[in-house]
């Protein structure tokens, strides 16, 4: 049996992923790049859940947005000392914009200091 033979879990035409190559690839990526990439992914997902995309309200879900913004704030709080201010400053600005967007989108806004991620950033005022 060759490596290209499909298994029941693997549709015909797809090859099994080369985990050794993936491991080598990720080993070459600097930690700063991984942290920034994860932060940007969290920001993008939060923006979608806040309804800030072209589709707007179609994907809006403030409960999910709260979780994503809070996770982003925690990541930045923990990682900001590990990345340069060149990388940290725009991420902090993006986080604050998301926190303000969350406050504006909420029917009953959280008290200052109680919004998503404000445990890490301090109160965000509109």
mmCIF file of C-alpha atoms in Angstrom:
data_model
loop_
_atom_site.group_PDB
_atom_site.id
_atom_site.type_symbol
_atom_site.label_atom_id
_atom_site.label_comp_id
_atom_site.label_asym_id
_atom_site.label_seq_id
_atom_site.Cartn_x
_atom_site.Cartn_y
_atom_site.Cartn_z
ATOM 1 C CA UNK A 1 0.000 0.000 0.000
ATOM 2 C CA UNK A 2 1.445 3.383 -0.974
ATOM 3 C CA UNK A 3 1.200 6.660 0.941
ATOM 4 C CA UNK A 4 -1.115 8.010 -1.767
ATOM 5 C CA UNK A 5 -3.756 5.309 -1.187
ATOM 6 C CA UNK A 6 -6.815 6.998 0.329
ATOM 7 C CA UNK A 7 -7.941 5.785 3.732
ATOM 8 C CA UNK A 8 -11.603 5.770 4.837
ATOM 9 C CA UNK A 9 -10.999 9.066 6.676
ATOM 10 C CA UNK A 10 -9.118 10.601 3.729
ATOM 11 C CA UNK A 11 -11.007 11.415 0.523
ATOM 12 C CA UNK A 12 -9.485 10.320 -2.786
ATOM 13 C CA UNK A 13 -7.190 12.918 -4.289
ATOM 14 C CA UNK A 14 -5.963 14.248 -0.934
ATOM 15 C CA UNK A 15 -2.606 13.266 0.458
ATOM 16 C CA UNK A 16 -1.887 12.921 4.146
ATOM 17 C CA UNK A 17 -0.273 16.044 5.607
ATOM 18 C CA UNK A 18 3.494 15.950 5.980
ATOM 19 C CA UNK A 19 3.754 16.577 9.728
ATOM 20 C CA UNK A 20 7.557 16.494 9.663
ATOM 21 C CA UNK A 21 7.601 19.343 7.128
ATOM 22 C CA UNK A 22 5.027 21.291 9.137
ATOM 23 C CA UNK A 23 7.139 20.919 12.270
ATOM 24 C CA UNK A 24 10.215 22.158 10.421
ATOM 25 C CA UNK A 25 8.238 25.114 9.035
ATOM 26 C CA UNK A 26 6.885 26.227 12.423
ATOM 27 C CA UNK A 27 10.331 25.811 13.971
ATOM 28 C CA UNK A 28 11.628 28.502 11.601
ATOM 29 C CA UNK A 29 8.973 31.074 12.586
ATOM 30 C CA UNK A 30 10.063 33.599 15.227
ATOM 31 C CA UNK A 31 7.944 33.748 18.390
ATOM 32 C CA UNK A 32 7.082 37.410 17.735
ATOM 33 C CA UNK A 33 5.536 36.448 14.411
ATOM 34 C CA UNK A 34 3.468 33.692 16.020
ATOM 35 C CA UNK A 35 2.197 36.054 18.751
ATOM 36 C CA UNK A 36 1.333 38.793 16.246
ATOM 37 C CA UNK A 37 -0.394 36.317 13.912
ATOM 38 C CA UNK A 38 -2.540 34.929 16.723
ATOM 39 C CA UNK A 39 -3.401 38.473 17.845
ATOM 40 C CA UNK A 40 -4.413 39.493 14.317
ATOM 41 C CA UNK A 41 -6.567 36.365 13.986
ATOM 42 C CA UNK A 42 -8.304 37.172 17.283
ATOM 43 C CA UNK A 43 -8.830 40.771 16.147
ATOM 44 C CA UNK A 44 -10.298 39.663 12.831
ATOM 45 C CA UNK A 45 -12.633 37.165 14.450
ATOM 46 C CA UNK A 46 -13.752 39.750 17.019
ATOM 47 C CA UNK A 47 -14.453 42.293 14.281
ATOM 48 C CA UNK A 48 -16.665 39.776 12.493
ATOM 49 C CA UNK A 49 -18.540 38.927 15.704
ATOM 50 C CA UNK A 50 -18.997 42.648 16.411
ATOM 51 C CA UNK A 51 -20.655 43.076 13.025
ATOM 52 C CA UNK A 52 -17.891 45.306 11.656
ATOM 53 C CA UNK A 53 -17.666 43.543 8.301
ATOM 54 C CA UNK A 54 -19.582 44.098 5.069
ATOM 55 C CA UNK A 55 -22.124 41.466 6.130
ATOM 56 C CA UNK A 56 -22.624 43.394 9.363
ATOM 57 C CA UNK A 57 -25.367 41.936 11.505
ATOM 58 C CA UNK A 58 -25.383 38.576 9.721
ATOM 59 C CA UNK A 59 -22.519 37.273 11.914
ATOM 60 C CA UNK A 60 -22.924 39.596 14.904
ATOM 61 C CA UNK A 61 -22.692 37.778 18.228
ATOM 62 C CA UNK A 62 -21.663 39.925 21.185
ATOM 63 C CA UNK A 63 -21.199 36.965 23.529
ATOM 64 C CA UNK A 64 -18.636 35.478 21.149
ATOM 65 C CA UNK A 65 -17.080 38.904 20.548
ATOM 66 C CA UNK A 66 -16.645 39.393 24.300
ATOM 67 C CA UNK A 67 -14.681 36.144 24.561
ATOM 68 C CA UNK A 68 -12.451 37.003 21.621
ATOM 69 C CA UNK A 69 -11.708 40.546 22.812
ATOM 70 C CA UNK A 70 -10.977 39.272 26.321
ATOM 71 C CA UNK A 71 -8.611 36.606 24.932
ATOM 72 C CA UNK A 72 -6.874 39.215 22.786
ATOM 73 C CA UNK A 73 -6.401 41.502 25.799
ATOM 74 C CA UNK A 74 -4.964 38.621 27.813
ATOM 75 C CA UNK A 75 -2.571 37.665 25.023
ATOM 76 C CA UNK A 76 -1.377 41.246 24.647
ATOM 77 C CA UNK A 77 -1.044 41.693 28.396
ATOM 78 C CA UNK A 78 1.118 38.589 28.634
ATOM 79 C CA UNK A 79 3.018 39.026 25.384
ATOM 80 C CA UNK A 80 3.658 42.757 25.174
ATOM 81 C CA UNK A 81 6.957 42.459 27.050
ATOM 82 C CA UNK A 82 8.056 39.795 24.580
ATOM 83 C CA UNK A 83 7.384 41.801 21.411
ATOM 84 C CA UNK A 84 8.731 45.209 20.478
ATOM 85 C CA UNK A 85 6.674 48.381 20.716
ATOM 86 C CA UNK A 86 6.781 48.385 16.905
ATOM 87 C CA UNK A 87 4.475 45.345 17.020
ATOM 88 C CA UNK A 88 2.670 46.070 20.285
ATOM 89 C CA UNK A 89 1.439 49.616 19.579
ATOM 90 C CA UNK A 90 -0.819 48.809 16.605
ATOM 91 C CA UNK A 91 -2.160 45.726 18.384
ATOM 92 C CA UNK A 92 -3.042 47.812 21.447
ATOM 93 C CA UNK A 93 -4.743 50.387 19.206
ATOM 94 C CA UNK A 94 -6.721 47.625 17.512
ATOM 95 C CA UNK A 95 -7.736 46.182 20.865
ATOM 96 C CA UNK A 96 -8.952 49.559 22.104
ATOM 97 C CA UNK A 97 -10.952 50.044 18.894
ATOM 98 C CA UNK A 98 -12.591 46.657 19.388
ATOM 99 C CA UNK A 99 -13.362 47.446 23.019
ATOM 100 C CA UNK A 100 -14.977 50.747 21.994
ATOM 101 C CA UNK A 101 -16.928 49.009 19.219
ATOM 102 C CA UNK A 102 -18.157 46.448 21.752
ATOM 103 C CA UNK A 103 -19.292 49.221 24.096
ATOM 104 C CA UNK A 104 -21.143 50.960 21.248
ATOM 105 C CA UNK A 105 -22.769 47.716 20.057
ATOM 106 C CA UNK A 106 -24.020 46.754 23.523
ATOM 107 C CA UNK A 107 -27.633 47.595 24.312
ATOM 108 C CA UNK A 108 -26.694 47.857 27.987
ATOM 109 C CA UNK A 109 -23.004 48.824 28.103
ATOM 110 C CA UNK A 110 -20.771 47.375 30.799
ATOM 111 C CA UNK A 111 -19.617 49.623 33.610
ATOM 112 C CA UNK A 112 -16.174 51.133 32.921
ATOM 113 C CA UNK A 113 -13.578 48.526 33.797
ATOM 114 C CA UNK A 114 -16.034 45.634 33.352
ATOM 115 C CA UNK A 115 -15.993 45.381 29.548
ATOM 116 C CA UNK A 116 -14.166 42.667 27.630
ATOM 117 C CA UNK A 117 -10.456 42.743 28.302
ATOM 118 C CA UNK A 118 -10.669 45.748 30.606
ATOM 119 C CA UNK A 119 -9.392 43.536 33.415
ATOM 120 C CA UNK A 120 -6.062 43.712 31.545
ATOM 121 C CA UNK A 121 -6.208 47.173 29.925
ATOM 122 C CA UNK A 122 -8.076 49.223 32.468
ATOM 123 C CA UNK A 123 -11.336 51.078 31.738
ATOM 124 C CA UNK A 124 -12.065 52.107 28.166
ATOM 125 C CA UNK A 125 -14.201 55.188 27.728
ATOM 126 C CA UNK A 126 -16.109 56.071 24.556
#
